[in-house]
Short mmCIF file of C-alpha atoms and ligand atoms in Angstrom, two decimals:
data_model
loop_
_atom_site.label_atom_id
_atom_site.label_comp_id
_atom_site.label_asym_id
_atom_site.label_seq_id
_atom_site.Cartn_x
_atom_site.Cartn_y
_atom_site.Cartn_z
CA MET H 1 -23.56 -9.45 47.20
CA ARG H 2 -24.15 -12.86 48.69
CA LEU H 3 -22.79 -15.79 46.70
CA THR H 4 -25.90 -17.82 45.95
CA ALA H 5 -25.80 -21.36 44.59
CA SER H 6 -26.79 -20.24 41.10
CA ILE H 7 -24.10 -17.53 40.97
CA LEU H 8 -21.49 -20.00 42.20
CA SER H 9 -22.64 -22.54 39.64
CA PHE H 10 -22.48 -19.86 36.92
CA LEU H 11 -18.97 -18.73 37.90
CA LEU H 12 -17.74 -22.32 37.96
CA THR H 13 -19.03 -22.77 34.46
CA LEU H 14 -17.32 -19.59 33.29
CA SER H 15 -14.02 -20.79 34.70
CA LEU H 16 -14.43 -24.09 32.88
CA SER H 17 -14.90 -22.50 29.48
CA ALA H 18 -15.82 -19.03 28.41
CA GLN H 19 -18.37 -20.30 25.91
CA GLU H 20 -19.64 -23.60 27.14
CA ARG H 21 -23.34 -23.58 27.81
CA VAL H 22 -24.99 -25.19 30.77
CA LEU H 23 -28.13 -27.21 30.15
CA ARG H 24 -30.74 -27.95 32.79
CA ILE H 25 -31.74 -31.59 32.43
CA GLY H 26 -34.81 -32.88 34.27
CA ILE H 27 -33.59 -36.26 35.50
CA LEU H 28 -35.57 -39.26 36.78
CA ARG H 29 -38.86 -37.39 36.27
CA ASP H 30 -40.65 -40.61 35.32
CA LYS H 31 -40.20 -42.00 38.84
CA THR H 32 -41.67 -41.03 42.19
CA ILE H 33 -38.78 -40.68 44.59
CA HIS H 34 -39.11 -39.51 48.21
CA ALA H 35 -35.56 -39.90 49.50
CA VAL H 36 -32.07 -40.03 47.97
CA LEU H 37 -28.51 -40.31 49.13
CA VAL H 38 -26.18 -37.79 47.45
CA MET H 39 -22.37 -37.84 47.59
CA SER H 40 -19.65 -35.76 45.97
CA ALA H 41 -18.07 -37.56 42.98
CA LYS H 42 -14.68 -35.88 43.51
CA GLY H 43 -13.45 -33.20 45.95
CA THR H 44 -16.15 -31.36 47.86
CA CYS H 45 -19.65 -30.16 47.01
CA ALA H 46 -21.28 -27.11 48.61
CA VAL H 47 -24.83 -27.57 49.89
CA PHE H 48 -27.40 -24.79 49.65
CA ALA H 49 -30.90 -24.57 51.15
CA ASP H 50 -33.24 -22.07 49.43
CA GLY H 51 -30.17 -20.34 47.94
CA GLU H 52 -28.22 -20.02 51.19
CA ARG H 53 -24.94 -21.87 51.66
CA LYS H 54 -25.19 -24.29 54.59
CA GLY H 55 -21.97 -26.32 54.38
CA GLU H 56 -20.30 -28.94 52.25
CA ILE H 57 -20.04 -32.68 51.73
CA GLN H 58 -17.01 -34.85 50.89
CA VAL H 59 -16.68 -37.93 48.69
CA ASN H 60 -17.39 -40.24 51.61
CA ASP H 61 -20.27 -38.21 53.12
CA GLY H 62 -23.75 -39.40 52.31
CA LEU H 63 -26.25 -36.55 52.33
CA ARG H 64 -29.72 -38.01 52.81
CA ILE H 65 -32.27 -35.74 51.17
CA GLU H 66 -35.91 -36.41 51.89
CA ALA H 67 -39.35 -34.98 51.12
CA SER H 68 -41.08 -34.49 54.43
CA GLY H 69 -44.45 -32.83 54.22
CA ARG H 70 -44.03 -29.28 52.93
CA SER H 71 -40.28 -29.13 53.27
CA ILE H 72 -37.13 -30.93 52.17
CA THR H 73 -34.69 -32.12 54.78
CA ALA H 74 -31.00 -32.92 54.20
CA LYS H 75 -28.84 -34.75 56.73
CA SER H 76 -25.27 -35.99 56.77
CA LEU H 77 -22.88 -36.67 59.65
CA GLY H 78 -22.07 -32.97 59.89
CA LEU H 79 -25.20 -31.30 58.44
CA SER H 80 -28.85 -31.13 59.36
CA ILE H 81 -30.80 -28.65 57.28
CA SER H 82 -34.29 -27.99 56.03
CA ALA H 83 -35.51 -26.05 52.97
CA LYS H 84 -38.94 -24.82 51.92
CA ARG H 85 -38.30 -24.84 48.16
CA ARG H 86 -35.01 -26.36 47.12
CA ILE H 87 -31.73 -27.96 48.06
CA GLU H 88 -28.74 -27.59 45.75
CA VAL H 89 -25.55 -29.62 45.67
CA VAL H 90 -22.82 -27.75 43.77
CA PRO H 91 -19.38 -29.28 43.12
CA ARG H 92 -16.23 -27.17 43.31
CA THR H 93 -15.76 -27.46 39.54
CA ALA H 94 -18.52 -28.35 37.10
CA THR H 95 -16.67 -31.42 35.79
CA ASN H 96 -16.48 -32.98 39.26
CA GLY H 97 -20.13 -33.67 39.80
CA PHE H 98 -22.01 -35.82 42.28
CA ARG H 99 -23.22 -39.38 42.82
CA MET H 100 -26.77 -40.26 43.73
CA ARG H 101 -28.90 -43.29 44.60
CA SER H 102 -32.43 -43.64 45.90
CA VAL H 103 -32.91 -44.72 49.50
CA GLU H 104 -35.88 -46.87 48.54
CA GLY H 105 -33.54 -49.01 46.46
CA LYS H 106 -35.25 -48.59 43.08
CA LEU H 107 -32.41 -46.65 41.58
CA PRO H 108 -28.85 -47.94 41.30
CA GLU H 109 -26.12 -45.40 42.01
CA ARG H 110 -25.34 -43.01 39.17
CA ALA H 111 -22.64 -40.36 38.80
CA TYR H 112 -23.52 -37.04 37.16
CA PRO H 113 -21.32 -34.15 36.04
CA GLY H 114 -22.40 -30.65 37.13
CA SER H 115 -24.69 -29.67 39.98
CA LEU H 116 -27.96 -31.03 41.37
CA ASP H 117 -31.08 -29.04 42.15
CA ILE H 118 -33.77 -30.78 44.20
CA SER H 119 -37.24 -29.33 44.63
CA LEU H 120 -40.55 -30.50 46.04
CA GLU H 121 -43.40 -31.45 43.72
CA GLY H 122 -46.60 -33.26 44.65
CA GLY H 123 -45.09 -34.75 47.81
CA GLY H 124 -42.06 -36.21 46.00
CA LEU H 125 -38.63 -34.92 44.98
CA GLN H 126 -37.86 -33.47 41.55
CA PHE H 127 -34.30 -33.46 40.26
CA THR H 128 -32.59 -31.13 37.81
CA ASN H 129 -28.97 -31.59 36.74
CA ALA H 130 -27.27 -28.38 35.55
CA VAL H 131 -24.57 -29.76 33.28
CA PRO H 132 -22.08 -28.22 30.81
CA ILE H 133 -23.14 -29.19 27.29
CA GLU H 134 -19.97 -31.14 26.41
CA ALA H 135 -20.26 -33.41 29.48
CA TYR H 136 -23.99 -33.83 28.74
CA THR H 137 -23.21 -34.76 25.11
CA ALA H 138 -20.73 -37.43 26.23
CA GLY H 139 -23.35 -38.88 28.60
CA VAL H 140 -25.97 -38.98 25.83
CA VAL H 141 -23.62 -40.57 23.28
CA GLN H 142 -22.76 -43.27 25.83
CA ALA H 143 -26.44 -44.00 26.50
CA GLU H 144 -27.64 -43.75 22.89
CA ALA H 145 -24.77 -45.21 20.84
CA GLY H 146 -23.53 -48.12 22.97
CA LYS H 147 -20.10 -49.68 23.09
CA GLU H 148 -17.33 -50.61 20.69
CA HIS H 149 -17.89 -48.36 17.72
CA ALA H 150 -15.31 -46.69 15.51
CA ALA H 151 -14.06 -43.27 16.67
CA GLU H 152 -15.63 -41.55 13.63
CA TYR H 153 -19.03 -42.96 14.58
CA TYR H 154 -18.78 -41.51 18.09
CA LYS H 155 -17.77 -38.18 16.55
CA LEU H 156 -20.85 -37.97 14.33
CA GLN H 157 -23.08 -39.03 17.23
CA SER H 158 -21.49 -36.26 19.32
CA VAL H 159 -22.29 -33.67 16.65
CA SER H 160 -25.89 -34.85 16.23
CA CYS H 161 -26.64 -35.18 19.97
CA ARG H 162 -25.17 -31.70 20.62
CA THR H 163 -27.15 -30.24 17.70
CA TYR H 164 -30.35 -31.90 18.92
CA ALA H 165 -29.86 -30.56 22.45
CA LEU H 166 -29.36 -26.96 21.30
CA CYS H 167 -32.15 -27.13 18.73
CA ASN H 168 -34.64 -28.50 21.30
CA HIS H 169 -33.53 -26.78 24.46
CA ARG H 170 -36.92 -25.15 25.00
CA LYS H 171 -38.81 -28.43 24.88
CA HIS H 172 -39.52 -28.50 28.63
CA ALA H 173 -39.45 -24.74 29.29
CA PRO H 174 -42.96 -24.73 30.86
CA GLN H 175 -41.70 -27.25 33.44
CA GLY H 176 -38.64 -25.16 34.31
CA PHE H 177 -35.90 -27.22 32.67
CA ASP H 178 -34.46 -27.66 29.16
CA LEU H 179 -34.57 -31.36 28.27
CA CYS H 180 -35.65 -34.57 30.00
CA ASP H 181 -33.40 -37.65 30.32
CA GLY H 182 -35.66 -40.16 28.50
CA VAL H 183 -36.37 -41.14 24.87
CA HIS H 184 -38.78 -38.17 24.65
CA CYS H 185 -35.65 -35.99 24.37
CA GLN H 186 -32.35 -37.92 24.47
CA VAL H 187 -31.45 -40.75 26.84
CA TYR H 188 -29.02 -39.47 29.48
CA GLN H 189 -27.93 -41.51 32.47
CA GLY H 190 -25.18 -39.33 33.85
CA ALA H 191 -21.43 -39.08 33.38
CA CYS H 192 -19.69 -40.80 30.46
CA LYS H 193 -17.24 -43.47 31.59
CA GLN H 194 -15.91 -44.47 28.18
CA ASP H 195 -12.64 -42.83 27.10
CA SER H 196 -13.23 -43.30 23.37
CA ILE H 197 -16.52 -41.37 23.63
CA ARG H 198 -14.98 -38.58 25.71
CA GLN H 199 -12.20 -38.24 23.10
CA ALA H 200 -14.76 -38.05 20.27
CA VAL H 201 -16.74 -35.36 22.09
CA GLU H 202 -13.53 -33.41 22.71
CA ALA H 203 -12.43 -33.78 19.06
CA THR H 204 -15.74 -32.23 17.93
CA ARG H 205 -16.07 -29.75 20.81
CA GLY H 206 -18.75 -27.15 20.07
CA MET H 207 -19.44 -28.53 16.58
CA VAL H 208 -23.08 -28.42 15.40
CA MET H 209 -24.97 -28.78 12.12
CA VAL H 210 -26.83 -25.88 10.53
CA ASP H 211 -28.86 -25.47 7.33
CA PRO H 212 -28.00 -22.84 4.66
CA ASP H 213 -29.96 -20.25 6.67
CA ILE H 214 -27.59 -20.95 9.60
CA LYS H 215 -30.37 -22.51 11.66
CA LEU H 216 -29.65 -25.54 13.81
CA ILE H 217 -31.09 -28.65 12.13
CA HIS H 218 -33.38 -31.32 13.56
CA ALA H 219 -30.73 -34.05 13.49
CA LEU H 220 -33.12 -37.00 13.30
CA PHE H 221 -31.78 -40.52 13.26
CA HIS H 222 -33.10 -44.07 13.29
CA SER H 223 -31.67 -47.57 13.59
CA ASN H 224 -31.74 -48.85 9.98
CA CYS H 225 -33.30 -47.33 6.84
CA GLY H 226 -33.57 -50.60 4.90
CA GLY H 227 -31.47 -49.21 2.04
CA GLU H 228 -33.35 -45.97 1.43
CA THR H 229 -34.20 -43.03 3.72
CA LEU H 230 -37.41 -40.99 3.55
CA ASN H 231 -38.17 -37.30 2.98
CA ALA H 232 -39.28 -35.57 6.18
CA GLU H 233 -42.64 -34.68 4.62
CA ASP H 234 -43.32 -38.34 3.87
CA LEU H 235 -43.48 -38.93 7.60
CA TRP H 236 -44.73 -35.60 8.92
CA SER H 237 -46.46 -32.79 7.08
CA LYS H 238 -43.43 -30.50 7.39
CA GLN H 239 -40.73 -30.43 4.73
CA GLU H 240 -37.09 -29.85 5.72
CA PRO H 241 -34.51 -29.18 2.98
CA TYR H 242 -31.85 -31.20 4.80
CA LEU H 243 -34.03 -34.28 5.47
CA ARG H 244 -34.23 -35.67 1.94
CA ALA H 245 -34.58 -39.26 0.73
CA THR H 246 -31.27 -40.88 -0.06
CA ILE H 247 -30.07 -44.32 -1.18
CA ASP H 248 -28.03 -46.10 1.47
CA PRO H 249 -26.04 -49.16 0.37
CA TYR H 250 -24.29 -49.46 3.76
CA CYS H 251 -26.95 -50.90 6.08
CA ARG H 252 -28.25 -53.86 4.08
CA ASN H 253 -26.51 -56.63 6.05
CA ALA H 254 -26.74 -54.97 9.45
CA PRO H 255 -28.54 -56.56 12.45
CA HIS H 256 -31.78 -54.59 11.90
CA ALA H 257 -31.80 -54.81 8.10
CA ASN H 258 -34.61 -57.39 7.82
CA TRP H 259 -37.74 -58.43 9.67
CA THR H 260 -40.70 -60.77 9.13
CA ARG H 261 -44.23 -60.78 10.47
CA THR H 262 -46.92 -63.36 9.68
CA TYR H 263 -50.70 -63.14 9.92
CA THR H 264 -53.53 -65.42 8.93
CA ARG H 265 -55.33 -64.24 5.83
CA LYS H 266 -58.38 -63.54 8.00
CA GLU H 267 -56.40 -61.29 10.39
CA TRP H 268 -54.77 -59.28 7.59
CA VAL H 269 -57.94 -58.86 5.53
CA GLY H 270 -59.98 -58.14 8.69
CA TYR H 271 -57.58 -55.36 9.67
CA LEU H 272 -57.76 -53.70 6.23
CA GLU H 273 -61.55 -53.97 6.15
CA ARG H 274 -62.08 -52.55 9.64
CA ARG H 275 -59.51 -49.78 9.48
CA TYR H 276 -60.00 -48.60 5.88
CA GLY H 277 -63.44 -49.81 4.91
CA LEU H 278 -61.98 -51.86 2.05
CA HIS H 279 -64.01 -54.86 0.93
CA SER H 280 -62.44 -58.22 0.28
CA THR H 281 -65.12 -58.80 -2.34
CA ASP H 282 -63.33 -56.20 -4.42
CA GLN H 283 -60.96 -58.63 -6.09
CA GLU H 284 -58.83 -56.09 -7.90
CA HIS H 285 -57.94 -54.13 -4.73
CA PHE H 286 -57.36 -57.12 -2.61
CA ALA H 287 -55.09 -58.91 -5.02
CA ALA H 288 -52.70 -55.94 -4.65
CA LEU H 289 -52.94 -55.97 -0.85
CA LEU H 290 -52.29 -59.70 -0.56
CA ASN H 291 -49.29 -59.67 -2.88
CA TYR H 292 -47.50 -56.37 -2.78
CA ASP H 293 -43.84 -55.99 -3.70
CA PRO H 294 -42.52 -52.42 -3.84
CA THR H 295 -39.35 -51.80 -5.84
CA CYS H 296 -38.51 -48.80 -3.66
CA ARG H 297 -40.00 -47.08 -0.60
CA ASP H 298 -43.72 -46.36 -1.05
CA LEU H 299 -46.02 -44.14 0.95
CA TYR H 300 -49.14 -46.27 0.38
CA LEU H 301 -49.90 -49.96 0.34
CA GLY H 302 -50.85 -50.65 -3.27
CA ASN H 303 -53.18 -48.28 -5.09
CA THR H 304 -56.47 -48.67 -3.28
CA PHE H 305 -59.39 -46.35 -2.65
CA PRO H 306 -59.32 -45.13 0.03
CA LEU H 307 -55.53 -45.17 0.18
CA VAL H 308 -53.80 -47.15 2.92
CA PRO H 309 -50.89 -45.03 4.28
CA LEU H 310 -47.96 -47.28 5.25
CA LYS H 311 -47.11 -45.09 8.24
CA ASN H 312 -50.57 -45.89 9.70
CA VAL H 313 -50.11 -49.62 9.07
CA ARG H 314 -46.74 -49.47 10.84
CA GLU H 315 -48.25 -47.67 13.81
CA ASP H 316 -51.36 -49.90 14.07
CA LEU H 317 -49.48 -53.21 13.80
CA LYS H 318 -46.32 -52.02 15.57
CA LEU H 319 -44.11 -52.98 12.63
CA ASN H 320 -40.38 -52.20 12.60
CA SER H 321 -40.69 -50.02 9.49
CA THR H 322 -43.00 -48.91 6.66
CA TYR H 323 -40.75 -50.63 4.09
CA PHE H 324 -42.10 -54.14 3.47
CA SER H 325 -43.58 -56.52 0.93
CA VAL H 326 -46.65 -58.74 1.40
CA LYS H 327 -46.85 -62.33 0.17
CA THR H 328 -49.85 -64.61 0.58
CA THR H 329 -49.47 -68.38 0.47
CA GLY H 330 -52.67 -70.31 1.21
CA ASP H 331 -53.96 -68.99 4.51
CA GLN H 332 -50.72 -67.31 5.53
CA VAL H 333 -49.83 -63.67 4.90
CA THR H 334 -46.14 -62.83 5.37
CA LEU H 335 -44.81 -59.30 5.64
CA GLN H 336 -41.14 -59.23 4.68
CA GLY H 337 -39.68 -55.98 5.94
CA ARG H 338 -36.53 -53.92 5.64
CA GLY H 339 -35.05 -51.53 8.19
CA PHE H 340 -36.00 -50.42 11.67
CA GLY H 341 -37.32 -46.99 12.66
CA HIS H 342 -38.97 -43.99 10.97
CA GLY H 343 -36.40 -43.84 8.16
CA VAL H 344 -35.78 -40.07 8.23
CA GLY H 345 -32.29 -38.54 8.61
CA LEU H 346 -29.26 -40.53 9.69
CA CYS H 347 -29.31 -44.34 9.47
CA GLN H 348 -27.25 -45.49 12.47
CA GLU H 349 -26.29 -48.93 11.16
CA GLY H 350 -25.29 -47.47 7.78
CA ALA H 351 -23.23 -44.80 9.55
CA MET H 352 -21.53 -47.44 11.73
CA ARG H 353 -20.46 -49.40 8.67
CA MET H 354 -19.19 -46.28 6.86
CA ALA H 355 -17.18 -45.37 9.98
CA ARG H 356 -15.71 -48.91 10.14
CA GLU H 357 -14.74 -48.63 6.48
CA GLY H 358 -12.73 -45.49 7.22
CA LYS H 359 -15.09 -42.71 6.09
CA SER H 360 -14.77 -39.47 8.06
CA TYR H 361 -17.57 -38.33 10.36
CA THR H 362 -18.12 -35.22 8.23
CA ASP H 363 -18.55 -37.31 5.04
CA ILE H 364 -21.01 -39.58 6.83
CA LEU H 365 -23.08 -36.66 8.14
CA HIS H 366 -23.18 -35.16 4.63
CA GLN H 367 -24.37 -38.52 3.26
CA TYR H 368 -27.53 -38.40 5.40
CA TYR H 369 -28.18 -34.67 5.88
CA THR H 370 -28.46 -32.70 2.63
CA ASP H 371 -26.63 -29.36 2.25
CA VAL H 372 -25.79 -28.88 5.91
CA HIS H 373 -22.75 -27.09 7.31
CA LEU H 374 -20.71 -28.03 10.33
CA VAL H 375 -19.92 -24.96 12.39
CA ASP H 376 -18.71 -24.13 15.86
CA VAL H 377 -21.63 -23.18 18.05
CA SER H 378 -19.88 -19.95 19.09
CA THR H 379 -20.14 -18.70 15.49
CA LEU H 380 -23.93 -18.97 15.81
CA ASP H 381 -23.81 -16.52 18.70
CA PHE H 382 -21.75 -14.28 16.44
CA PHE H 383 -24.36 -14.44 13.66
CA ARG H 384 -27.18 -13.77 16.12
CA GLU H 385 -25.41 -10.68 17.41
CA GLU H 386 -24.83 -9.53 13.83
CA GLU H 387 -28.52 -9.94 13.10
CA ALA H 388 -29.55 -8.14 16.28
CA VAL H 389 -27.93 -4.85 15.23
CA PRO H 390 -30.08 -3.97 12.19
CA ALA H 391 -33.13 -5.38 13.95
CA ILE H 392 -32.83 -2.69 16.59
CA ALA H 393 -31.21 0.21 14.74
CA GLY H 394 -32.21 -0.28 11.13
CA PRO H 395 -35.42 -0.65 9.13
CA ARG H 396 -37.41 -3.90 9.17
CA ARG H 397 -36.14 -6.39 6.65
CA ASP H 398 -39.22 -8.40 5.75
ZN1 ZN U 401 -38.27 -34.65 26.98
ZN1 ZN U 402 -29.52 -47.30 6.04
#
């Protein structure tokens, strides 16, 4: 049997950890890139063309990979190869990884753990990073959470980013990879450089959140809930038992706790008339829309007919949240808002404060996700195997 790039990549992963999964992340898919320079991050990387090993590159070798017509060419000081479908750069161990920058200068150099798969698509290059899930999680936490947080905060972010990745790993299946590297999935810009994040990922290695049916949860989060989170069904039509409204006293003085937006009376009234067919001649309705002060989170603005859903108002006017009051003084309408984001699941600024105050990451996760369990991902494989036995050998259980 010939050792192809994928088999080598697979064996490297096995040697790293018997259970660690490898995710295929579509990277830089939002850009059109024709040529890149790829280097090994540490030690050597093997180079494959259409699955056949062609040689290797060192830390100081730049391998210039270019789309040229219907093929991909790759050149370094010691290599000159061409591939019809794909070029792969595979490090000796999956944690070593590679560095990459675009030749056209649009992309600053980035280091990635794992291997790189480059294919041709529409005249440009397409990149896929096959990365062990723990290294991917550290990269995502670094990109999504930012610097200088308490260790417990990085731990809970590690658990939620890992859970999200496993729960959504089929999101880009039709395109041939698992997740993209943008906000559509989770922001991922390569290897994590921050020790405190790497330690938090290691401390929670393999840990994910499941619901009572042992299904991975949709670990949604947002910046600031304004003091109260929402039920999932208040935002989408689907109800989730673990995404329930909860009171959050921890985020009230955080950076994104408050916002203000002002309109002229004509702009505000005009919007409500055009969008909802409400008439400003209807005094009773309009009095409520010009001075509206909810005591807790509402789903509708006042009690009009037709109803004005706050989630539509937020979307139309690009407001930070659906949680706001309206006050009219003369010709000026002021929206005084609380929170930032959709308000479902974990409130990041509340969680940061709880972590600073010494709460454990498990307590914080239980504060925002109702009745969830933290389990090692390998136990999920165990439960799946358990389930598979009666499904094949026994009677149907529905
Ligand atoms: Zn995506
Ligand atoms: Zn909050």
